[in-house]
Amino acid sequence: MTTNQLISQIRKKKSFLCIGLDVDLNKIPKHLLKEEDPIFAFNKSIIDATHHLCVAYKPNTAFYEAYGLKGWKSLEKTINYINDKHPEIFTIADAKRGDIGNTSSMYAKAFFEDLAFDSVTVAPYMGKDSVEPFLAFENKHTILLALTSNQGAFDFQTKTIEGKELYKHVLETSKTWENSHNLMYVVGATKAEYFADIRKIIPDSFLLVPGVGAQGGNLHDVCKYGMSANIGLLINSSRGIIYASNKEDFAQAAAVKASDMQKEMEGFIN
Amino acid sequence: MTTNQLISQIRKKKSFLCIGLDVDLNKIPKHLLKEEDPIFAFNKSIIDATHHLCVAYKPNTAFYEAYGLKGWKSLEKTINYINDKHPEIFTIADAKRGDIGNTSSMYAKAFFEDLAFDSVTVAPYMGKDSVEPFLAFENKHTILLALTSNQGAFDFQTKTIEGKELYKHVLETSKTWENSHNLMYVVGATKAEYFADIRKIIPDSFLLVPGVGAQGGNLHDVCKYGMSANIGLLINSSRGIIYASNKEDFAQAAAVKASDMQKEMEGFIN
């Protein structure tokens, strides 16, 4: 999917909501556990109920890998279902990968070709040659960790190097990499006051923003400081939407929560 | 596996060799492609031919994920084969994972429980709460990226923060984390002159050292500057061993290369 197609979907749906499909078998409604593939059954219901309210889905690969082969199969069925039924939706493999060059190429192949995601999250610690193999895929997007939403973000990401925080070095350096137009960035909503500085470095890039809701971030502040001329935001919510109810009405409850967020977002787009 | 069991294996085999099982279907002998599971068939032959010469095997997960479900199945068969036939061998899932706390717990479950690896490599960018969930598993080992073997290591890892390089901050900070006794570190052989400084910070920790051979690192220098009282090194070689031949004799050729390295290592242990 091109960035322009994503922007056009955001304007059409008046939503920049991304729904995180982080499925934990201990948290989904009990009646689904008797399904042959409870994870996929859960995702399918959530997707059927919410696809008109969001522009992106983001399965975090950890939740699938934890169930081994069966989990990987559920991930494959989930991405195939989205691509078949709702090809207009932007898909994110939240995998936080990154390795030396030839190895990163294999990860890119895994997520862009084998699983056919539109994008993948990548960690910057190993630098340029660990990220460029992902960037080589045209109309695929590499979402680089910049400033994450967790407490540990303050351990290294905000440390100062030559008068500037590490995450700003990551932003600036990444702009010099080949095919950097295929970059987006992860910036946590819990640090909304940082968005103004970030927009000085990357005025137009899309930001994937976790941490609204369960982790305490605030949509108003993120939009105030982080929105670009073309919106430039994908706000992720996982637990707040998908676990809105653990009863038989879980999908409808998720749709209500997603609809609340979409309506709030509509106000910021207009 | 405990660290003491690993040390005892190193002394018994007079080897601190780790063999990287990074299987690329374009590089393995053609006759294996007609096997039902060519990746596992390749790994099984390599393991049968080299297990007495090395103390660790390290599949890099990228090479398995690139082949989707089939690849994950091959990874599962490979780790099960090693654990069944050679439980004395230390196993490393070279996965370079790391995410917010509850998500890292899922990755830990994937590699320590579902796949039963002894250790997993983890990226430090997201800080303490992204690593501690791995450290909570006793007699499992978390191998934190410190200074990697690629050119991109100089993009961020060697940048100076308050008079000290980022990778040294990673080493020092990680020592304060809960269950830090379960930490090992990745330090590339291509930067052997850094080992002396690193040993001042972590005198006893095990270091997983990629980059000897194909990437240009030098075993003599790594041992000179990096070896601890209890050896404290696992030297990884992947391509130099497993692709020593792409003919029917590939496993014997791998054993010859592994034996050469083991003999060289024996000289440094005595």
Coordinates of C-alpha atoms in Angstrom, one line a residue:
Chain A
M1 CA 0.0 0.0 0.0
T2 CA 1.3 3.5 -0.8
T3 CA 1.3 6.3 1.8
N4 CA -1.2 8.2 -0.3
Q5 CA -3.6 5.3 -0.3
L6 CA -3.3 5.2 3.5
I7 CA -3.9 9.0 3.7
S8 CA -6.9 8.6 1.5
Q9 CA -8.4 5.9 3.7
I10 CA -7.9 8.1 6.8
R11 CA -9.8 10.9 5.1
K12 CA -12.6 8.6 3.9
K13 CA -13.1 6.8 7.2
K14 CA -12.3 9.9 9.3
S15 CA -10.2 7.7 11.4
F16 CA -6.5 7.1 12.1
L17 CA -7.2 4.3 14.4
C18 CA -5.0 1.2 14.5
I19 CA -6.3 -1.8 16.4
G20 CA -3.7 -4.0 18.0
L21 CA -4.5 -7.7 17.7
D22 CA -2.5 -8.9 20.7
V23 CA -4.4 -12.1 21.5
D24 CA -3.9 -13.8 24.8
L25 CA -5.8 -17.0 25.3
N26 CA -6.2 -16.2 29.0
K27 CA -8.1 -13.0 28.2
I28 CA -10.4 -13.9 25.4
P29 CA -14.0 -15.1 26.0
K30 CA -14.1 -18.6 27.3
H31 CA -16.6 -19.8 24.7
L32 CA -14.0 -19.3 22.0
L33 CA -11.6 -21.8 23.5
K34 CA -13.6 -24.7 22.0
E35 CA -13.1 -23.4 18.5
E36 CA -10.4 -25.2 16.4
D37 CA -8.4 -22.0 16.2
P38 CA -9.5 -19.7 19.1
I39 CA -7.0 -16.9 18.2
F40 CA -8.2 -16.6 14.6
A41 CA -11.8 -17.0 15.6
F42 CA -11.3 -14.0 18.0
N43 CA -9.5 -11.9 15.4
K44 CA -12.1 -12.6 12.7
S45 CA -14.9 -11.5 15.0
I46 CA -13.0 -8.3 16.0
I47 CA -12.1 -7.6 12.3
D48 CA -15.7 -8.2 11.2
A49 CA -17.0 -5.8 13.8
T50 CA -14.4 -3.0 13.6
H51 CA -13.0 -2.8 10.0
H52 CA -15.1 0.2 9.1
L53 CA -13.9 2.2 12.1
C54 CA -10.1 1.7 11.8
V55 CA -7.5 2.1 9.0
A56 CA -4.9 -0.4 10.3
Y57 CA -4.5 -3.7 12.2
K58 CA -1.4 -4.5 14.1
P59 CA -0.8 -8.0 15.3
N60 CA 2.1 -8.1 17.7
T61 CA 4.1 -11.3 16.7
A62 CA 5.0 -12.2 20.3
F63 CA 1.4 -13.1 21.1
Y64 CA 1.5 -15.6 18.2
E65 CA 5.0 -17.0 18.6
A66 CA 4.1 -17.8 22.3
Y67 CA 1.8 -20.5 20.9
G68 CA 4.4 -22.0 18.6
L69 CA 3.4 -23.4 15.3
K70 CA -0.3 -23.1 16.1
G71 CA 0.2 -19.4 16.8
W72 CA 2.1 -18.8 13.6
K73 CA -0.7 -20.5 11.7
S74 CA -3.2 -18.2 13.4
L75 CA -1.1 -15.1 12.4
E76 CA -1.0 -16.3 8.8
K77 CA -4.8 -16.9 8.8
T78 CA -5.3 -13.4 10.3
I79 CA -3.2 -11.5 7.8
N80 CA -4.7 -13.5 4.9
Y81 CA -8.2 -12.8 6.1
I82 CA -7.5 -9.0 6.3
N83 CA -5.8 -8.9 2.9
D84 CA -8.7 -10.9 1.3
K85 CA -11.7 -9.2 2.9
H86 CA -10.3 -5.7 3.5
P87 CA -7.4 -5.0 1.2
E88 CA -7.8 -1.3 1.9
I89 CA -6.6 -1.7 5.5
F90 CA -3.0 -1.0 6.3
T91 CA -1.4 -4.0 8.1
I92 CA 1.5 -3.8 10.6
A93 CA 3.5 -6.7 11.8
D94 CA 4.6 -5.5 15.2
A95 CA 7.7 -7.6 15.3
K96 CA 10.5 -5.2 16.4
R97 CA 13.1 -7.1 14.3
G98 CA 16.5 -6.1 13.2
D99 CA 19.8 -7.9 12.5
I100 CA 22.9 -7.8 10.2
G101 CA 22.1 -7.1 6.6
N102 CA 21.6 -10.6 5.1
T103 CA 19.6 -11.6 8.1
S104 CA 17.4 -8.5 8.0
S105 CA 16.7 -9.4 4.3
M106 CA 15.3 -12.7 5.5
Y107 CA 13.0 -10.9 8.0
A108 CA 11.8 -8.6 5.3
K109 CA 11.0 -11.6 3.1
A110 CA 9.1 -13.2 6.1
F111 CA 6.9 -10.2 6.7
F112 CA 6.6 -8.5 3.3
E113 CA 6.5 -11.5 1.1
D114 CA 5.6 -14.7 2.9
L115 CA 3.0 -13.0 5.2
A116 CA 2.3 -10.0 2.9
F117 CA 2.1 -7.3 5.6
D118 CA 2.3 -3.7 4.4
S119 CA 4.7 -2.8 7.2
V120 CA 6.9 -4.1 10.0
T121 CA 8.3 -2.5 13.1
V122 CA 12.1 -2.5 13.4
A123 CA 14.6 -1.8 16.2
P124 CA 17.4 0.7 15.4
Y125 CA 20.1 -0.4 17.7
M126 CA 22.2 -2.2 15.0
G127 CA 22.1 0.8 12.7
K128 CA 21.9 1.5 8.9
D129 CA 22.7 -1.9 7.4
S130 CA 20.2 -3.6 9.7
V131 CA 17.4 -1.4 8.5
E132 CA 18.1 -0.7 4.8
P133 CA 17.2 -4.3 3.7
F134 CA 13.6 -3.6 4.9
L135 CA 13.6 -0.2 3.1
A136 CA 14.4 -1.8 -0.2
F137 CA 10.8 -3.0 -0.6
E138 CA 8.9 -0.4 -2.5
N139 CA 5.3 0.4 -1.2
K140 CA 6.2 -1.5 2.0
H141 CA 6.9 0.5 5.2
T142 CA 9.5 0.1 7.9
I143 CA 8.3 1.5 11.2
L144 CA 11.4 2.3 13.2
L145 CA 11.4 2.4 17.0
A146 CA 12.2 6.0 18.0
L147 CA 10.7 6.8 21.4
T148 CA 8.7 3.9 22.9
S149 CA 5.8 4.1 25.3
N150 CA 7.3 2.2 28.2
Q151 CA 9.3 3.3 31.2
G152 CA 12.5 1.7 29.9
A153 CA 12.4 4.3 27.1
F154 CA 14.3 6.5 29.6
D155 CA 17.1 4.0 30.0
F156 CA 18.8 4.7 26.7
Q157 CA 16.5 6.5 24.2
T158 CA 16.4 9.8 26.0
K159 CA 20.1 9.9 27.0
T160 CA 22.0 12.8 25.5
I161 CA 24.6 12.4 22.8
E162 CA 26.4 15.6 21.7
G163 CA 23.6 17.8 23.1
K164 CA 20.8 15.7 21.6
E165 CA 18.8 12.7 22.8
L166 CA 19.5 9.3 21.3
Y167 CA 16.0 9.0 19.8
K168 CA 16.6 12.3 17.9
H169 CA 19.9 10.9 16.5
V170 CA 17.9 7.8 15.4
L171 CA 15.4 10.1 13.6
E172 CA 18.0 12.3 12.0
T173 CA 20.4 9.5 11.0
S174 CA 17.6 7.3 9.5
K175 CA 16.7 10.2 7.2
T176 CA 20.0 9.7 5.4
W177 CA 19.4 6.0 4.7
E178 CA 18.6 4.7 1.3
N179 CA 14.9 4.6 0.5
S180 CA 14.2 6.5 3.7
H181 CA 10.9 7.6 2.2
N182 CA 9.7 4.2 3.2
L183 CA 10.2 5.0 6.9
M184 CA 7.6 5.5 9.6
Y185 CA 8.4 5.8 13.3
V186 CA 7.1 4.5 16.6
V187 CA 6.5 7.3 19.1
G188 CA 4.7 6.6 22.4
A189 CA 1.7 8.7 23.3
T190 CA 2.8 8.7 26.9
K191 CA 5.4 11.3 25.9
A192 CA 3.2 13.7 24.0
E193 CA 5.3 16.7 25.0
Y194 CA 8.1 15.3 22.8
F195 CA 6.0 15.4 19.6
A196 CA 6.7 19.0 18.8
D197 CA 10.5 18.4 18.8
I198 CA 10.0 15.3 16.8
R199 CA 7.9 17.1 14.1
K200 CA 10.8 19.5 13.6
I201 CA 13.0 16.6 12.5
I202 CA 10.4 14.6 10.6
P203 CA 7.5 17.0 9.7
D204 CA 5.7 14.6 7.3
S205 CA 6.5 11.0 8.3
F206 CA 3.8 8.8 9.7
L207 CA 4.0 8.0 13.4
L208 CA 2.7 4.8 14.9
V209 CA 1.6 5.9 18.4
P210 CA 1.0 3.2 21.0
G211 CA 0.1 4.0 24.6
V212 CA -3.2 5.8 24.2
G213 CA -5.6 4.3 26.8
A214 CA -4.1 1.4 28.8
Q215 CA -0.7 3.0 29.0
G216 CA -2.0 6.4 30.0
G217 CA -1.5 8.5 26.8
N218 CA -3.8 11.3 25.8
L219 CA -5.3 11.6 22.3
H220 CA -5.8 15.4 22.5
D221 CA -2.1 16.1 23.2
V222 CA -0.9 13.7 20.6
C223 CA -3.0 15.3 17.9
K224 CA -2.1 18.9 19.1
Y225 CA 1.7 18.3 18.9
G226 CA 2.0 15.3 16.5
M227 CA -0.5 15.8 13.6
S228 CA 0.9 16.7 10.3
A229 CA -0.7 18.3 7.2
N230 CA -1.6 14.8 6.0
I231 CA -2.6 13.6 9.5
G232 CA 0.6 11.5 9.8
L233 CA -0.6 9.6 12.8
L234 CA -1.7 6.0 13.4
I235 CA -3.0 5.8 17.0
N236 CA -2.9 2.2 18.3
S237 CA -5.2 0.8 20.8
S238 CA -5.0 -2.9 21.7
R239 CA -6.3 -4.0 25.1
G240 CA -8.7 -1.1 25.5
I241 CA -10.6 -2.2 22.4
I242 CA -10.2 -6.0 22.0
Y243 CA -10.8 -6.8 25.6
A244 CA -13.7 -4.4 26.2
S245 CA -15.8 -7.4 27.1
N246 CA -14.8 -11.0 27.8
K247 CA -18.4 -12.3 27.2
E248 CA -20.2 -13.4 24.1
D249 CA -20.7 -9.7 23.2
F250 CA -16.9 -9.1 22.9
A251 CA -17.0 -8.1 19.3
Q252 CA -19.8 -5.6 19.7
A253 CA -18.2 -4.2 22.8
A254 CA -14.9 -3.8 20.8
A255 CA -16.9 -2.0 18.1
V256 CA -18.4 0.4 20.6
K257 CA -14.9 1.3 21.9
A258 CA -13.5 1.6 18.4
S259 CA -16.4 3.8 17.4
D260 CA -15.8 6.1 20.4
M261 CA -12.2 6.5 19.3
Q262 CA -13.2 7.1 15.7
K263 CA -15.6 9.8 16.7
E264 CA -13.0 11.5 18.9
M265 CA -10.6 11.3 15.9
E266 CA -13.1 12.8 13.5
G267 CA -13.0 15.9 15.6
F268 CA -9.3 16.3 15.1
I269 CA -9.4 15.6 11.3
N270 CA -12.1 18.3 10.6
Chain B
M1 CA 21.2 -25.2 31.5
T2 CA 23.2 -23.6 34.2
T3 CA 26.3 -21.5 33.5
N4 CA 28.4 -24.0 35.4
Q5 CA 27.2 -26.8 33.2
L6 CA 28.2 -24.8 30.1
I7 CA 31.6 -24.1 31.5
S8 CA 32.0 -27.8 32.3
Q9 CA 31.1 -28.7 28.7
I10 CA 33.7 -26.2 27.4
R11 CA 36.4 -27.7 29.5
K12 CA 35.4 -31.3 28.6
K13 CA 35.2 -30.6 24.8
K14 CA 38.1 -28.1 24.8
S15 CA 35.9 -26.0 22.7
F16 CA 33.9 -22.8 23.0
L17 CA 32.5 -23.0 19.5
C18 CA 28.9 -22.1 18.6
I19 CA 27.6 -23.1 15.2
G20 CA 25.1 -20.8 13.6
L21 CA 22.3 -22.8 11.9
D22 CA 21.4 -20.0 9.4
V23 CA 19.9 -22.2 6.7
D24 CA 19.2 -20.6 3.3
L25 CA 17.6 -22.9 0.8
N26 CA 19.6 -21.2 -2.0
K27 CA 22.9 -22.2 -0.4
I28 CA 22.4 -25.8 0.8
P29 CA 23.3 -28.8 -1.4
K30 CA 20.8 -29.3 -4.2
H31 CA 20.2 -33.0 -3.4
L32 CA 18.5 -32.0 -0.1
L33 CA 15.8 -30.0 -1.8
K34 CA 13.9 -33.2 -2.6
E35 CA 13.7 -34.0 1.1
E36 CA 10.3 -33.4 2.8
D37 CA 11.9 -30.9 5.1
P38 CA 15.2 -29.8 3.5
I39 CA 16.0 -27.3 6.3
F40 CA 15.7 -29.9 9.0
A41 CA 17.5 -32.5 6.9
F42 CA 20.4 -30.1 6.5
N43 CA 20.5 -29.2 10.2
K44 CA 20.3 -32.8 11.3
S45 CA 23.3 -33.8 9.1
I46 CA 25.3 -30.8 10.4
I47 CA 24.4 -31.6 14.0
D48 CA 25.3 -35.3 13.6
A49 CA 28.7 -34.4 12.2
T50 CA 29.7 -31.6 14.5
H51 CA 28.1 -32.0 17.9
H52 CA 31.3 -33.3 19.6
L53 CA 33.2 -30.3 18.3
C54 CA 31.0 -27.5 19.6
V55 CA 29.2 -26.5 22.8
A56 CA 26.4 -24.5 21.3
Y57 CA 24.0 -24.3 18.3
K58 CA 22.5 -21.0 17.3
P59 CA 19.7 -20.9 14.8
N60 CA 18.9 -17.4 13.7
T61 CA 15.1 -17.2 13.6
A62 CA 15.0 -14.9 10.5
F63 CA 16.1 -17.8 8.3
Y64 CA 13.2 -19.9 9.5
E65 CA 10.5 -17.2 9.5
A66 CA 11.4 -16.4 5.9
Y67 CA 9.8 -19.7 5.0
G68 CA 6.7 -19.1 7.0
L69 CA 4.9 -22.0 8.7
K70 CA 7.2 -24.6 7.1
G71 CA 10.2 -22.7 8.4
W72 CA 8.8 -22.5 12.0
K73 CA 8.2 -26.2 11.8
S74 CA 11.8 -26.8 10.8
L75 CA 13.0 -24.6 13.7
E76 CA 10.8 -26.6 16.1
K77 CA 12.2 -29.9 14.8
T78 CA 15.7 -28.7 15.0
I79 CA 15.6 -27.6 18.6
N80 CA 13.7 -30.7 19.6
Y81 CA 16.4 -32.8 17.8
I82 CA 19.2 -31.1 19.7
N83 CA 17.4 -31.3 23.0
D84 CA 16.6 -35.0 22.5
K85 CA 19.9 -36.2 21.1
H86 CA 22.4 -33.8 22.7
P87 CA 20.9 -32.2 25.8
E88 CA 24.4 -31.2 26.9
I89 CA 24.6 -28.6 24.1
F90 CA 23.7 -25.0 24.9
T91 CA 21.0 -23.7 22.5
I92 CA 20.6 -20.1 21.5
A93 CA 17.6 -18.7 19.7
D94 CA 19.1 -15.8 17.8
A95 CA 15.9 -13.8 17.7
K96 CA 16.9 -10.3 18.8
R97 CA 13.6 -9.7 20.3
G98 CA 12.4 -7.0 22.9
D99 CA 9.2 -5.2 23.5
I100 CA 7.1 -3.7 26.4
G101 CA 6.9 -5.9 29.5
N102 CA 3.8 -8.0 28.9
T103 CA 4.9 -8.6 25.3
S104 CA 8.4 -9.6 26.2
S105 CA 6.9 -12.1 28.5
M106 CA 5.2 -13.7 25.5
Y107 CA 8.5 -13.8 23.6
A108 CA 10.2 -15.4 26.7
K109 CA 7.4 -18.0 26.8
A110 CA 7.9 -18.7 23.0
F111 CA 11.6 -19.3 23.2
F112 CA 12.1 -20.7 26.7
E113 CA 9.0 -22.8 27.1
D114 CA 7.4 -23.5 23.8
L115 CA 10.7 -24.1 21.9
A116 CA 12.8 -24.9 25.0
F117 CA 15.9 -23.0 24.1
D118 CA 18.5 -22.3 26.8
S119 CA 18.9 -18.7 25.7
V120 CA 17.6 -16.0 23.5
T121 CA 19.2 -12.8 22.1
V122 CA 17.5 -9.6 23.0
A123 CA 17.8 -6.0 21.8
P124 CA 18.4 -3.3 24.5
Y125 CA 16.8 -0.2 22.9
M126 CA 13.6 -0.4 24.9
G127 CA 15.4 -0.7 28.3
K128 CA 14.9 -2.4 31.6
D129 CA 11.2 -3.4 31.5
S130 CA 11.7 -4.9 28.0
V131 CA 14.5 -7.2 29.2
E132 CA 13.6 -8.2 32.7
P133 CA 10.7 -10.5 31.7
F134 CA 13.3 -12.7 30.0
L135 CA 15.6 -12.6 33.0
A136 CA 12.9 -13.9 35.2
F137 CA 13.4 -17.5 33.9
E138 CA 16.0 -19.2 36.1
N139 CA 18.6 -21.3 34.3
K140 CA 17.7 -19.6 31.1
H141 CA 20.0 -17.0 29.6
T142 CA 19.3 -13.6 28.0
I143 CA 22.0 -12.6 25.6
L144 CA 21.8 -8.8 25.3
L145 CA 23.1 -7.0 22.2
A146 CA 25.9 -4.8 23.3
L147 CA 28.4 -4.1 20.5
T148 CA 27.4 -5.9 17.3
S149 CA 29.7 -7.1 14.5
N150 CA 28.2 -5.0 11.6
Q151 CA 29.1 -1.6 10.2
G152 CA 25.9 -0.1 11.6
A153 CA 27.2 -0.7 15.1
F154 CA 29.0 2.6 14.7
D155 CA 25.7 4.5 14.0
F156 CA 24.5 4.5 17.6
Q157 CA 26.3 1.9 19.8
T158 CA 29.6 3.7 19.9
K159 CA 28.2 7.2 20.2
T160 CA 29.3 8.9 23.4
I161 CA 26.9 9.7 26.2
E162 CA 28.3 11.5 29.2
G163 CA 31.9 10.5 28.3
K164 CA 31.0 6.9 27.6
E165 CA 29.8 4.9 24.6
L166 CA 26.2 3.8 24.4
Y167 CA 27.2 0.1 24.5
K168 CA 29.0 0.7 27.8
H169 CA 25.9 2.3 29.2
V170 CA 24.0 -0.8 28.1
L171 CA 26.5 -3.1 29.9
E172 CA 26.5 -1.0 33.1
T173 CA 22.8 -0.4 33.3
S174 CA 21.9 -4.0 32.6
K175 CA 24.0 -5.1 35.6
T176 CA 21.4 -3.2 37.8
W177 CA 18.5 -5.1 36.4
E178 CA 16.7 -7.9 38.4
N179 CA 18.2 -11.3 37.9
S180 CA 21.1 -9.8 35.9
H181 CA 23.1 -13.0 36.7
N182 CA 21.1 -14.5 33.8
L183 CA 22.6 -12.1 31.3
M184 CA 25.2 -12.8 28.6
Y185 CA 26.1 -10.3 25.9
V186 CA 26.7 -10.1 22.1
V187 CA 30.0 -8.5 21.3
G188 CA 31.3 -8.7 17.7
A189 CA 34.7 -10.2 17.0
T190 CA 35.3 -7.5 14.4
K191 CA 35.9 -5.1 17.3
A192 CA 38.4 -7.1 19.3
E193 CA 40.2 -4.0 20.6
Y194 CA 37.0 -3.1 22.6
F195 CA 37.1 -6.4 24.6
A196 CA 39.6 -5.1 27.2
D197 CA 37.3 -2.2 28.1
I198 CA 34.3 -4.5 28.1
R199 CA 35.9 -6.9 30.5
K200 CA 36.4 -4.0 33.0
I201 CA 32.7 -3.7 33.2
I202 CA 31.6 -7.3 33.0
P203 CA 34.6 -9.4 34.0
D204 CA 32.9 -12.8 34.2
S205 CA 29.8 -12.7 31.9
F206 CA 29.7 -14.9 28.9
L207 CA 30.1 -13.1 25.6
L208 CA 28.5 -14.5 22.4
V209 CA 30.9 -13.4 19.7
P210 CA 29.8 -13.4 16.1
G211 CA 32.0 -12.2 13.2
V212 CA 35.0 -14.6 13.4
G213 CA 35.6 -15.8 9.8
A214 CA 33.1 -14.5 7.2
Q215 CA 32.9 -11.1 8.8
G216 CA 36.7 -10.7 9.3
G217 CA 37.2 -11.1 13.1
N218 CA 40.3 -12.7 14.5
L219 CA 40.1 -15.5 17.1
H220 CA 43.5 -14.8 18.6
D221 CA 42.6 -11.2 19.5
V222 CA 39.2 -12.1 20.8
C223 CA 40.8 -14.6 23.2
K224 CA 43.6 -12.3 24.2
Y225 CA 41.3 -9.5 25.2
G226 CA 38.0 -11.2 25.9
M227 CA 38.7 -14.5 27.7
S228 CA 37.8 -14.7 31.4
A229 CA 38.9 -17.1 34.1
N230 CA 36.0 -19.4 33.2
I231 CA 36.6 -18.9 29.4
G232 CA 33.5 -16.7 29.2
L233 CA 33.3 -16.8 25.4
L234 CA 31.1 -18.5 22.8
I235 CA 32.6 -17.9 19.4
N236 CA 30.0 -18.2 16.7
S237 CA 30.7 -19.3 13.1
S238 CA 27.8 -19.8 10.7
R239 CA 28.6 -19.6 7.0
G240 CA 32.2 -20.6 7.4
I241 CA 31.2 -24.0 8.7
I242 CA 27.8 -24.9 7.4
Y243 CA 28.5 -23.9 3.8
A244 CA 32.0 -25.3 3.7
S245 CA 30.8 -27.5 0.8
N246 CA 27.5 -27.5 -1.2
K247 CA 28.0 -31.0 -2.4
E248 CA 27.0 -34.3 -0.9
D249 CA 30.0 -34.1 1.5
F250 CA 28.7 -30.9 3.1
A251 CA 28.4 -32.4 6.6
Q252 CA 31.9 -33.9 6.6
A253 CA 33.3 -30.6 5.2
A254 CA 31.5 -28.7 8.0
A255 CA 33.0 -31.1 10.5
V256 CA 36.5 -30.5 9.1
K257 CA 36.0 -26.7 9.5
A258 CA 34.5 -27.1 13.0
S259 CA 37.4 -29.4 14.0
D260 CA 39.9 -26.8 12.8
M261 CA 38.3 -24.2 15.0
Q262 CA 38.1 -26.6 17.9
K263 CA 41.8 -27.3 17.7
E264 CA 42.6 -23.6 17.5
M265 CA 40.4 -23.0 20.6
E266 CA 42.1 -25.9 22.5
G267 CA 45.3 -23.9 22.3
F268 CA 43.7 -21.0 24.1
I269 CA 42.1 -23.1 26.8
N270 CA 45.3 -24.9 27.8

